[in-house]
JSON list of C-alpha atoms in Angstrom, two decimals:
[
{"chain": "A", "resi": 1, "resn": "MET", "atom": "CA", "xyz": [-140.71, 77.70, 123.10]},
{"chain": "A", "resi": 2, "resn": "LYS", "atom": "CA", "xyz": [-144.87, 76.47, 122.02]},
{"chain": "A", "resi": 3, "resn": "THR", "atom": "CA", "xyz": [-144.81, 73.81, 119.66]},
{"chain": "A", "resi": 4, "resn": "LEU", "atom": "CA", "xyz": [-147.30, 75.52, 117.08]},
{"chain": "A", "resi": 5, "resn": "ILE", "atom": "CA", "xyz": [-149.96, 72.31, 116.35]},
{"chain": "A", "resi": 6, "resn": "ILE", "atom": "CA", "xyz": [-150.93, 72.81, 112.22]},
{"chain": "A", "resi": 7, "resn": "SER", "atom": "CA", "xyz": [-153.92, 70.30, 111.54]},
{"chain": "A", "resi": 8, "resn": "GLY", "atom": "CA", "xyz": [-155.75, 72.27, 108.47]},
{"chain": "A", "resi": 9, "resn": "GLU", "atom": "CA", "xyz": [-154.72, 71.62, 104.93]},
{"chain": "A", "resi": 10, "resn": "ASP", "atom": "CA", "xyz": [-152.66, 75.18, 104.55]},
{"chain": "A", "resi": 11, "resn": "MET", "atom": "CA", "xyz": [-149.05, 74.61, 104.87]},
{"chain": "A", "resi": 12, "resn": "SER", "atom": "CA", "xyz": [-147.84, 78.32, 104.60]},
{"chain": "A", "resi": 13, "resn": "PRO", "atom": "CA", "xyz": [-146.72, 78.63, 108.55]},
{"chain": "A", "resi": 14, "resn": "ALA", "atom": "CA", "xyz": [-144.88, 75.54, 108.15]},
{"chain": "A", "resi": 15, "resn": "ARG", "atom": "CA", "xyz": [-143.31, 76.30, 105.41]},
{"chain": "A", "resi": 16, "resn": "GLU", "atom": "CA", "xyz": [-142.29, 79.84, 107.35]},
{"chain": "A", "resi": 17, "resn": "ILE", "atom": "CA", "xyz": [-140.64, 78.09, 109.45]},
{"chain": "A", "resi": 18, "resn": "ILE", "atom": "CA", "xyz": [-138.90, 75.82, 107.30]},
{"chain": "A", "resi": 19, "resn": "LEU", "atom": "CA", "xyz": [-137.42, 78.59, 104.91]},
{"chain": "A", "resi": 20, "resn": "ARG", "atom": "CA", "xyz": [-136.17, 80.72, 108.48]},
{"chain": "A", "resi": 21, "resn": "GLY", "atom": "CA", "xyz": [-134.32, 77.82, 109.42]},
{"chain": "A", "resi": 22, "resn": "GLY", "atom": "CA", "xyz": [-136.71, 76.08, 112.28]},
{"chain": "A", "resi": 23, "resn": "LEU", "atom": "CA", "xyz": [-138.04, 72.70, 112.25]},
{"chain": "A", "resi": 24, "resn": "VAL", "atom": "CA", "xyz": [-141.22, 71.01, 111.71]},
{"chain": "A", "resi": 25, "resn": "ALA", "atom": "CA", "xyz": [-142.34, 67.41, 112.58]},
{"chain": "A", "resi": 26, "resn": "VAL", "atom": "CA", "xyz": [-144.01, 66.35, 109.09]},
{"chain": "A", "resi": 27, "resn": "PRO", "atom": "CA", "xyz": [-146.31, 63.50, 108.63]},
{"chain": "A", "resi": 28, "resn": "THR", "atom": "CA", "xyz": [-145.49, 60.64, 105.67]},
{"chain": "A", "resi": 29, "resn": "GLU", "atom": "CA", "xyz": [-146.93, 57.53, 104.88]},
{"chain": "A", "resi": 30, "resn": "THR", "atom": "CA", "xyz": [-144.05, 55.49, 106.93]},
{"chain": "A", "resi": 31, "resn": "VAL", "atom": "CA", "xyz": [-143.56, 57.82, 110.07]},
{"chain": "A", "resi": 32, "resn": "TYR", "atom": "CA", "xyz": [-143.36, 61.15, 110.75]},
{"chain": "A", "resi": 33, "resn": "GLY", "atom": "CA", "xyz": [-140.09, 62.87, 110.13]},
{"chain": "A", "resi": 34, "resn": "LEU", "atom": "CA", "xyz": [-138.08, 66.02, 111.88]},
{"chain": "A", "resi": 35, "resn": "ALA", "atom": "CA", "xyz": [-137.54, 67.75, 109.01]},
{"chain": "A", "resi": 36, "resn": "ALA", "atom": "CA", "xyz": [-135.64, 71.10, 107.95]},
{"chain": "A", "resi": 37, "resn": "ASN", "atom": "CA", "xyz": [-134.26, 72.84, 105.51]},
{"chain": "A", "resi": 38, "resn": "GLY", "atom": "CA", "xyz": [-132.11, 70.96, 103.86]},
{"chain": "A", "resi": 39, "resn": "LEU", "atom": "CA", "xyz": [-129.90, 73.38, 102.58]},
{"chain": "A", "resi": 40, "resn": "ASP", "atom": "CA", "xyz": [-129.76, 75.53, 105.65]},
{"chain": "A", "resi": 41, "resn": "GLU", "atom": "CA", "xyz": [-126.21, 73.65, 107.61]},
{"chain": "A", "resi": 42, "resn": "SER", "atom": "CA", "xyz": [-127.38, 75.55, 111.16]},
{"chain": "A", "resi": 43, "resn": "ALA", "atom": "CA", "xyz": [-130.68, 74.67, 110.19]},
{"chain": "A", "resi": 44, "resn": "VAL", "atom": "CA", "xyz": [-129.55, 70.65, 109.72]},
{"chain": "A", "resi": 45, "resn": "GLU", "atom": "CA", "xyz": [-127.68, 71.06, 113.37]},
{"chain": "A", "resi": 46, "resn": "GLY", "atom": "CA", "xyz": [-130.96, 71.75, 114.76]},
{"chain": "A", "resi": 47, "resn": "ILE", "atom": "CA", "xyz": [-131.98, 68.41, 113.82]},
{"chain": "A", "resi": 48, "resn": "TYR", "atom": "CA", "xyz": [-128.21, 66.63, 115.28]},
{"chain": "A", "resi": 49, "resn": "ARG", "atom": "CA", "xyz": [-129.09, 68.46, 118.11]},
{"chain": "A", "resi": 50, "resn": "VAL", "atom": "CA", "xyz": [-132.89, 67.92, 119.25]},
{"chain": "A", "resi": 51, "resn": "LYS", "atom": "CA", "xyz": [-132.37, 64.50, 118.40]},
{"chain": "A", "resi": 52, "resn": "GLY", "atom": "CA", "xyz": [-129.03, 63.66, 120.28]},
{"chain": "A", "resi": 53, "resn": "ARG", "atom": "CA", "xyz": [-127.97, 62.19, 116.75]},
{"chain": "A", "resi": 54, "resn": "PRO", "atom": "CA", "xyz": [-124.58, 61.13, 115.99]},
{"chain": "A", "resi": 55, "resn": "GLU", "atom": "CA", "xyz": [-123.39, 63.57, 113.37]},
{"chain": "A", "resi": 56, "resn": "THR", "atom": "CA", "xyz": [-121.44, 60.52, 111.98]},
{"chain": "A", "resi": 57, "resn": "LYS", "atom": "CA", "xyz": [-125.15, 59.53, 110.78]},
{"chain": "A", "resi": 58, "resn": "PRO", "atom": "CA", "xyz": [-126.07, 60.90, 107.10]},
{"chain": "A", "resi": 59, "resn": "ILE", "atom": "CA", "xyz": [-129.67, 62.13, 106.85]},
{"chain": "A", "resi": 60, "resn": "ASN", "atom": "CA", "xyz": [-131.99, 61.62, 103.90]},
{"chain": "A", "resi": 61, "resn": "LEU", "atom": "CA", "xyz": [-133.37, 64.55, 101.70]},
{"chain": "A", "resi": 62, "resn": "LEU", "atom": "CA", "xyz": [-137.80, 64.85, 101.01]},
{"chain": "A", "resi": 63, "resn": "ILE", "atom": "CA", "xyz": [-138.34, 65.99, 97.42]},
{"chain": "A", "resi": 64, "resn": "PRO", "atom": "CA", "xyz": [-140.93, 66.04, 95.96]},
{"chain": "A", "resi": 65, "resn": "ASP", "atom": "CA", "xyz": [-140.40, 64.64, 92.47]},
{"chain": "A", "resi": 66, "resn": "MET", "atom": "CA", "xyz": [-137.23, 63.60, 90.41]},
{"chain": "A", "resi": 67, "resn": "LYS", "atom": "CA", "xyz": [-137.21, 66.97, 88.71]},
{"chain": "A", "resi": 68, "resn": "SER", "atom": "CA", "xyz": [-135.51, 67.82, 91.89]},
{"chain": "A", "resi": 69, "resn": "ALA", "atom": "CA", "xyz": [-133.49, 64.64, 92.42]},
{"chain": "A", "resi": 70, "resn": "GLU", "atom": "CA", "xyz": [-131.54, 66.21, 89.42]},
{"chain": "A", "resi": 71, "resn": "LYS", "atom": "CA", "xyz": [-130.61, 69.28, 91.16]},
{"chain": "A", "resi": 72, "resn": "PHE", "atom": "CA", "xyz": [-129.20, 67.45, 93.97]},
{"chain": "A", "resi": 73, "resn": "CYS", "atom": "CA", "xyz": [-128.21, 64.40, 92.69]},
{"chain": "A", "resi": 74, "resn": "ARG", "atom": "CA", "xyz": [-125.38, 63.04, 90.24]},
{"chain": "A", "resi": 75, "resn": "ASP", "atom": "CA", "xyz": [-125.36, 60.08, 87.59]},
{"chain": "A", "resi": 76, "resn": "ILE", "atom": "CA", "xyz": [-128.79, 59.25, 88.02]},
{"chain": "A", "resi": 77, "resn": "SER", "atom": "CA", "xyz": [-129.42, 55.80, 85.59]},
{"chain": "A", "resi": 78, "resn": "SER", "atom": "CA", "xyz": [-132.36, 55.36, 83.45]},
{"chain": "A", "resi": 79, "resn": "MET", "atom": "CA", "xyz": [-133.35, 52.53, 86.41]},
{"chain": "A", "resi": 80, "resn": "ALA", "atom": "CA", "xyz": [-134.13, 54.97, 88.91]},
{"chain": "A", "resi": 81, "resn": "TYR", "atom": "CA", "xyz": [-136.48, 56.67, 86.51]},
{"chain": "A", "resi": 82, "resn": "THR", "atom": "CA", "xyz": [-137.94, 53.29, 86.09]},
{"chain": "A", "resi": 83, "resn": "LEU", "atom": "CA", "xyz": [-138.28, 53.10, 89.99]},
{"chain": "A", "resi": 84, "resn": "ALA", "atom": "CA", "xyz": [-139.44, 56.55, 90.43]},
{"chain": "A", "resi": 85, "resn": "GLU", "atom": "CA", "xyz": [-142.32, 56.04, 88.05]},
{"chain": "A", "resi": 86, "resn": "LYS", "atom": "CA", "xyz": [-143.38, 52.88, 89.96]},
{"chain": "A", "resi": 87, "resn": "PHE", "atom": "CA", "xyz": [-142.55, 53.91, 93.42]},
{"chain": "A", "resi": 88, "resn": "TRP", "atom": "CA", "xyz": [-142.66, 57.32, 93.92]},
{"chain": "A", "resi": 89, "resn": "PRO", "atom": "CA", "xyz": [-144.48, 59.03, 95.75]},
{"chain": "A", "resi": 90, "resn": "GLY", "atom": "CA", "xyz": [-143.94, 55.55, 98.07]},
{"chain": "A", "resi": 91, "resn": "PRO", "atom": "CA", "xyz": [-141.87, 54.35, 100.88]},
{"chain": "A", "resi": 92, "resn": "LEU", "atom": "CA", "xyz": [-138.36, 53.98, 98.67]},
{"chain": "A", "resi": 93, "resn": "THR", "atom": "CA", "xyz": [-135.61, 56.56, 99.33]},
{"chain": "A", "resi": 94, "resn": "MET", "atom": "CA", "xyz": [-132.68, 55.82, 96.90]},
{"chain": "A", "resi": 95, "resn": "ILE", "atom": "CA", "xyz": [-128.50, 57.10, 97.55]},
{"chain": "A", "resi": 96, "resn": "PHE", "atom": "CA", "xyz": [-127.03, 58.66, 94.83]},
{"chain": "A", "resi": 97, "resn": "LYS", "atom": "CA", "xyz": [-123.79, 60.56, 94.48]},
{"chain": "A", "resi": 98, "resn": "LYS", "atom": "CA", "xyz": [-124.90, 63.69, 95.96]},
{"chain": "A", "resi": 99, "resn": "SER", "atom": "CA", "xyz": [-123.93, 67.44, 93.29]},
{"chain": "A", "resi": 100, "resn": "GLY", "atom": "CA", "xyz": [-122.02, 70.24, 95.42]},
{"chain": "A", "resi": 101, "resn": "THR", "atom": "CA", "xyz": [-125.71, 71.97, 96.36]},
{"chain": "A", "resi": 102, "resn": "VAL", "atom": "CA", "xyz": [-125.79, 69.68, 99.24]},
{"chain": "A", "resi": 103, "resn": "PRO", "atom": "CA", "xyz": [-124.28, 70.39, 102.65]},
{"chain": "A", "resi": 104, "resn": "ASP", "atom": "CA", "xyz": [-121.43, 68.21, 104.22]},
{"chain": "A", "resi": 105, "resn": "ILE", "atom": "CA", "xyz": [-123.78, 68.42, 107.50]},
{"chain": "A", "resi": 106, "resn": "VAL", "atom": "CA", "xyz": [-126.33, 66.42, 105.54]},
{"chain": "A", "resi": 107, "resn": "THR", "atom": "CA", "xyz": [-124.54, 63.70, 103.79]},
{"chain": "A", "resi": 108, "resn": "ALA", "atom": "CA", "xyz": [-122.11, 63.28, 107.30]},
{"chain": "A", "resi": 109, "resn": "GLY", "atom": "CA", "xyz": [-119.29, 64.19, 105.02]},
{"chain": "A", "resi": 110, "resn": "GLY", "atom": "CA", "xyz": [-120.23, 61.49, 102.24]},
{"chain": "A", "resi": 111, "resn": "LYS", "atom": "CA", "xyz": [-120.36, 61.49, 98.80]},
{"chain": "A", "resi": 112, "resn": "THR", "atom": "CA", "xyz": [-123.90, 60.14, 98.46]},
{"chain": "A", "resi": 113, "resn": "VAL", "atom": "CA", "xyz": [-126.79, 61.44, 99.44]},
{"chain": "A", "resi": 114, "resn": "GLY", "atom": "CA", "xyz": [-130.24, 59.43, 99.64]},
{"chain": "A", "resi": 115, "resn": "VAL", "atom": "CA", "xyz": [-134.00, 60.78, 98.36]},
{"chain": "A", "resi": 116, "resn": "ARG", "atom": "CA", "xyz": [-137.47, 60.02, 98.50]},
{"chain": "A", "resi": 117, "resn": "CYS", "atom": "CA", "xyz": [-140.70, 61.67, 97.48]},
{"chain": "A", "resi": 118, "resn": "PRO", "atom": "CA", "xyz": [-142.69, 60.57, 100.51]},
{"chain": "A", "resi": 119, "resn": "ASP", "atom": "CA", "xyz": [-146.52, 59.67, 99.85]},
{"chain": "A", "resi": 120, "resn": "HIS", "atom": "CA", "xyz": [-148.74, 62.21, 102.10]},
{"chain": "A", "resi": 121, "resn": "LYS", "atom": "CA", "xyz": [-150.16, 65.47, 100.51]},
{"chain": "A", "resi": 122, "resn": "LYS", "atom": "CA", "xyz": [-149.61, 67.51, 103.52]},
{"chain": "A", "resi": 123, "resn": "THR", "atom": "CA", "xyz": [-146.20, 66.95, 103.38]},
{"chain": "A", "resi": 124, "resn": "LEU", "atom": "CA", "xyz": [-145.77, 67.60, 99.21]},
{"chain": "A", "resi": 125, "resn": "SER", "atom": "CA", "xyz": [-147.90, 70.22, 99.49]},
{"chain": "A", "resi": 126, "resn": "LEU", "atom": "CA", "xyz": [-144.95, 71.92, 102.26]},
{"chain": "A", "resi": 127, "resn": "LEU", "atom": "CA", "xyz": [-142.53, 70.38, 100.33]},
{"chain": "A", "resi": 128, "resn": "ARG", "atom": "CA", "xyz": [-143.40, 72.60, 96.82]},
{"chain": "A", "resi": 129, "resn": "LEU", "atom": "CA", "xyz": [-144.06, 75.45, 98.95]},
{"chain": "A", "resi": 130, "resn": "CYS", "atom": "CA", "xyz": [-140.46, 75.68, 100.31]},
{"chain": "A", "resi": 131, "resn": "GLY", "atom": "CA", "xyz": [-138.71, 75.12, 96.85]},
{"chain": "A", "resi": 132, "resn": "VAL", "atom": "CA", "xyz": [-135.99, 73.25, 98.86]},
{"chain": "A", "resi": 133, "resn": "PRO", "atom": "CA", "xyz": [-134.96, 69.74, 99.79]},
{"chain": "A", "resi": 134, "resn": "LEU", "atom": "CA", "xyz": [-136.08, 68.72, 103.57]},
{"chain": "A", "resi": 135, "resn": "ALA", "atom": "CA", "xyz": [-133.50, 67.18, 105.39]},
{"chain": "A", "resi": 136, "resn": "THR", "atom": "CA", "xyz": [-135.85, 64.99, 107.94]},
{"chain": "A", "resi": 137, "resn": "PRO", "atom": "CA", "xyz": [-135.02, 61.72, 109.86]},
{"chain": "A", "resi": 138, "resn": "SER", "atom": "CA", "xyz": [-137.81, 60.35, 111.83]},
{"chain": "A", "resi": 139, "resn": "ALA", "atom": "CA", "xyz": [-139.28, 62.38, 114.54]},
{"chain": "A", "resi": 140, "resn": "ASN", "atom": "CA", "xyz": [-137.83, 60.52, 117.61]},
{"chain": "A", "resi": 141, "resn": "ILE", "atom": "CA", "xyz": [-134.84, 60.63, 119.82]},
{"chain": "A", "resi": 142, "resn": "SER", "atom": "CA", "xyz": [-131.75, 58.78, 118.67]},
{"chain": "A", "resi": 143, "resn": "GLY", "atom": "CA", "xyz": [-132.37, 54.96, 119.66]},
{"chain": "A", "resi": 144, "resn": "MET", "atom": "CA", "xyz": [-135.90, 55.29, 120.26]},
{"chain": "A", "resi": 145, "resn": "PRO", "atom": "CA", "xyz": [-138.77, 53.88, 118.39]},
{"chain": "A", "resi": 146, "resn": "SER", "atom": "CA", "xyz": [-140.14, 56.48, 115.51]},
{"chain": "A", "resi": 147, "resn": "PRO", "atom": "CA", "xyz": [-143.38, 58.25, 115.85]},
{"chain": "A", "resi": 148, "resn": "LYS", "atom": "CA", "xyz": [-146.48, 56.75, 113.99]},
{"chain": "A", "resi": 149, "resn": "THR", "atom": "CA", "xyz": [-148.82, 59.54, 115.30]},
{"chain": "A", "resi": 150, "resn": "LEU", "atom": "CA", "xyz": [-148.53, 63.18, 116.23]},
{"chain": "A", "resi": 151, "resn": "GLY", "atom": "CA", "xyz": [-149.06, 62.09, 119.66]},
{"chain": "A", "resi": 152, "resn": "ASP", "atom": "CA", "xyz": [-146.02, 59.86, 119.60]},
{"chain": "A", "resi": 153, "resn": "VAL", "atom": "CA", "xyz": [-144.17, 63.25, 118.13]},
{"chain": "A", "resi": 154, "resn": "LEU", "atom": "CA", "xyz": [-145.48, 65.48, 121.06]},
{"chain": "A", "resi": 155, "resn": "ALA", "atom": "CA", "xyz": [-144.29, 63.09, 123.79]},
{"chain": "A", "resi": 156, "resn": "TYR", "atom": "CA", "xyz": [-140.87, 63.39, 122.20]},
{"chain": "A", "resi": 157, "resn": "PHE", "atom": "CA", "xyz": [-140.39, 67.17, 121.22]},
{"chain": "A", "resi": 158, "resn": "ASP", "atom": "CA", "xyz": [-143.44, 69.25, 122.30]},
{"chain": "A", "resi": 159, "resn": "GLY", "atom": "CA", "xyz": [-141.84, 72.14, 123.45]},
{"chain": "A", "resi": 160, "resn": "LYS", "atom": "CA", "xyz": [-138.69, 71.77, 121.33]},
{"chain": "A", "resi": 161, "resn": "ILE", "atom": "CA", "xyz": [-139.49, 72.19, 117.94]},
{"chain": "A", "resi": 162, "resn": "GLU", "atom": "CA", "xyz": [-141.31, 75.50, 116.52]},
{"chain": "A", "resi": 163, "resn": "ALA", "atom": "CA", "xyz": [-144.24, 73.06, 115.03]},
{"chain": "A", "resi": 164, "resn": "ALA", "atom": "CA", "xyz": [-145.65, 69.84, 113.89]},
{"chain": "A", "resi": 165, "resn": "VAL", "atom": "CA", "xyz": [-147.90, 68.84, 111.32]},
{"chain": "A", "resi": 166, "resn": "ASP", "atom": "CA", "xyz": [-151.24, 67.13, 112.16]},
{"chain": "A", "resi": 167, "resn": "GLY", "atom": "CA", "xyz": [-151.23, 63.75, 109.63]},
{"chain": "A", "resi": 168, "resn": "GLY", "atom": "CA", "xyz": [-153.00, 61.46, 111.54]},
{"chain": "A", "resi": 169, "resn": "LYS", "atom": "CA", "xyz": [-151.89, 58.13, 111.88]},
{"chain": "A", "resi": 170, "resn": "CYS", "atom": "CA", "xyz": [-148.89, 56.69, 109.41]},
{"chain": "A", "resi": 171, "resn": "ARG", "atom": "CA", "xyz": [-150.27, 54.35, 106.89]},
{"chain": "A", "resi": 172, "resn": "VAL", "atom": "CA", "xyz": [-147.41, 51.92, 106.34]},
{"chain": "A", "resi": 173, "resn": "GLY", "atom": "CA", "xyz": [-145.89, 52.37, 109.78]},
{"chain": "A", "resi": 174, "resn": "VAL", "atom": "CA", "xyz": [-142.16, 51.28, 109.22]},
{"chain": "A", "resi": 175, "resn": "GLU", "atom": "CA", "xyz": [-139.37, 53.25, 107.36]},
{"chain": "A", "resi": 176, "resn": "SER", "atom": "CA", "xyz": [-138.42, 53.46, 103.79]},
{"chain": "A", "resi": 177, "resn": "THR", "atom": "CA", "xyz": [-136.91, 50.96, 102.14]},
{"chain": "A", "resi": 178, "resn": "ILE", "atom": "CA", "xyz": [-133.39, 52.33, 101.15]},
{"chain": "A", "resi": 179, "resn": "LEU", "atom": "CA", "xyz": [-131.32, 51.86, 97.56]},
{"chain": "A", "resi": 180, "resn": "ASP", "atom": "CA", "xyz": [-128.22, 51.69, 96.93]},
{"chain": "A", "resi": 181, "resn": "MET", "atom": "CA", "xyz": [-128.28, 53.21, 93.15]},
{"chain": "A", "resi": 182, "resn": "THR", "atom": "CA", "xyz": [-124.73, 53.86, 93.28]},
{"chain": "A", "resi": 183, "resn": "VAL", "atom": "CA", "xyz": [-123.47, 49.93, 92.73]},
{"chain": "A", "resi": 184, "resn": "SER", "atom": "CA", "xyz": [-124.87, 47.21, 90.24]},
{"chain": "A", "resi": 185, "resn": "PRO", "atom": "CA", "xyz": [-127.05, 45.28, 90.80]},
{"chain": "A", "resi": 186, "resn": "PRO", "atom": "CA", "xyz": [-128.60, 48.13, 93.02]},
{"chain": "A", "resi": 187, "resn": "ARG", "atom": "CA", "xyz": [-128.59, 46.86, 96.85]},
{"chain": "A", "resi": 188, "resn": "ILE", "atom": "CA", "xyz": [-131.24, 47.20, 99.54]},
{"chain": "A", "resi": 189, "resn": "LEU", "atom": "CA", "xyz": [-129.11, 49.00, 102.52]},
{"chain": "A", "resi": 190, "resn": "ARG", "atom": "CA", "xyz": [-132.40, 48.44, 104.88]},
{"chain": "A", "resi": 191, "resn": "GLN", "atom": "CA", "xyz": [-135.73, 46.68, 104.49]},
{"chain": "A", "resi": 192, "resn": "GLY", "atom": "CA", "xyz": [-138.50, 48.91, 104.95]},
{"chain": "A", "resi": 193, "resn": "GLY", "atom": "CA", "xyz": [-141.94, 49.62, 103.53]},
{"chain": "A", "resi": 194, "resn": "LEU", "atom": "CA", "xyz": [-141.02, 48.58, 100.02]},
{"chain": "A", "resi": 195, "resn": "LYS", "atom": "CA", "xyz": [-140.56, 44.83, 99.67]},
{"chain": "A", "resi": 196, "resn": "LYS", "atom": "CA", "xyz": [-137.54, 43.37, 97.35]},
{"chain": "A", "resi": 197, "resn": "ALA", "atom": "CA", "xyz": [-139.16, 41.78, 95.27]},
{"chain": "A", "resi": 198, "resn": "ASP", "atom": "CA", "xyz": [-141.39, 44.37, 94.36]},
{"chain": "A", "resi": 199, "resn": "ILE", "atom": "CA", "xyz": [-138.05, 46.40, 93.09]},
{"chain": "A", "resi": 200, "resn": "ASP", "atom": "CA", "xyz": [-136.71, 43.20, 91.27]},
{"chain": "A", "resi": 201, "resn": "ALA", "atom": "CA", "xyz": [-140.22, 42.84, 89.58]},
{"chain": "A", "resi": 202, "resn": "VAL", "atom": "CA", "xyz": [-139.87, 46.23, 87.72]},
{"chain": "A", "resi": 203, "resn": "LEU", "atom": "CA", "xyz": [-136.49, 46.07, 87.18]},
{"chain": "A", "resi": 204, "resn": "GLY", "atom": "CA", "xyz": [-135.99, 43.04, 85.96]},
{"chain": "A", "resi": 205, "resn": "LEU", "atom": "CA", "xyz": [-133.23, 41.70, 87.88]},
{"chain": "A", "resi": 206, "resn": "GLU", "atom": "CA", "xyz": [-132.39, 40.69, 91.41]},
{"chain": "A", "resi": 207, "resn": "VAL", "atom": "CA", "xyz": [-130.77, 43.42, 93.61]},
{"chain": "A", "resi": 208, "resn": "SER", "atom": "CA", "xyz": [-128.53, 42.18, 95.85]},
{"chain": "A", "resi": 209, "resn": "ILE", "atom": "CA", "xyz": [-128.84, 42.65, 100.28]}
]
């Protein structure tokens, strides 16, 4: 397999690959991700296989906006809309109860799903073109450092995935902060590119850790 490098602004080649069940490495402001159609079980299986990722570890979904979250998540609180208004697109992943449209393989059989709107114009463009959520863990071999450049991605997956989008060096360079919105108060499951103090300030309360 030859990995196609997509360096321009036109994301239609990446869209075609995603919608036929292929894998595409995509840039975000945090780290590069390995994306597949999040509604296609066999495509998501491909992520686990290529990364060597245990299938007991769920995969978060990239989405273009909160309207999309309403399709794949249940019981979305007013606090979540407040956070999205302030921090999306950005390095915040929110965990909600999943809807029936999300395949169990994405959530490793669990009842919740993480969603995020990435702050990178190329990947946002791809999300809007595809019209499906993208199951997108970091574009690395499981257990290895997360990639911050296209070169990092190719060192892992050149010749093993259908395409990679060149989005330059990741601006934030660390993974997103993961916030569990199914508990009260919300709880940080992973501290990443968004600080706890910033979340507290917007919500007017102290989230737990």
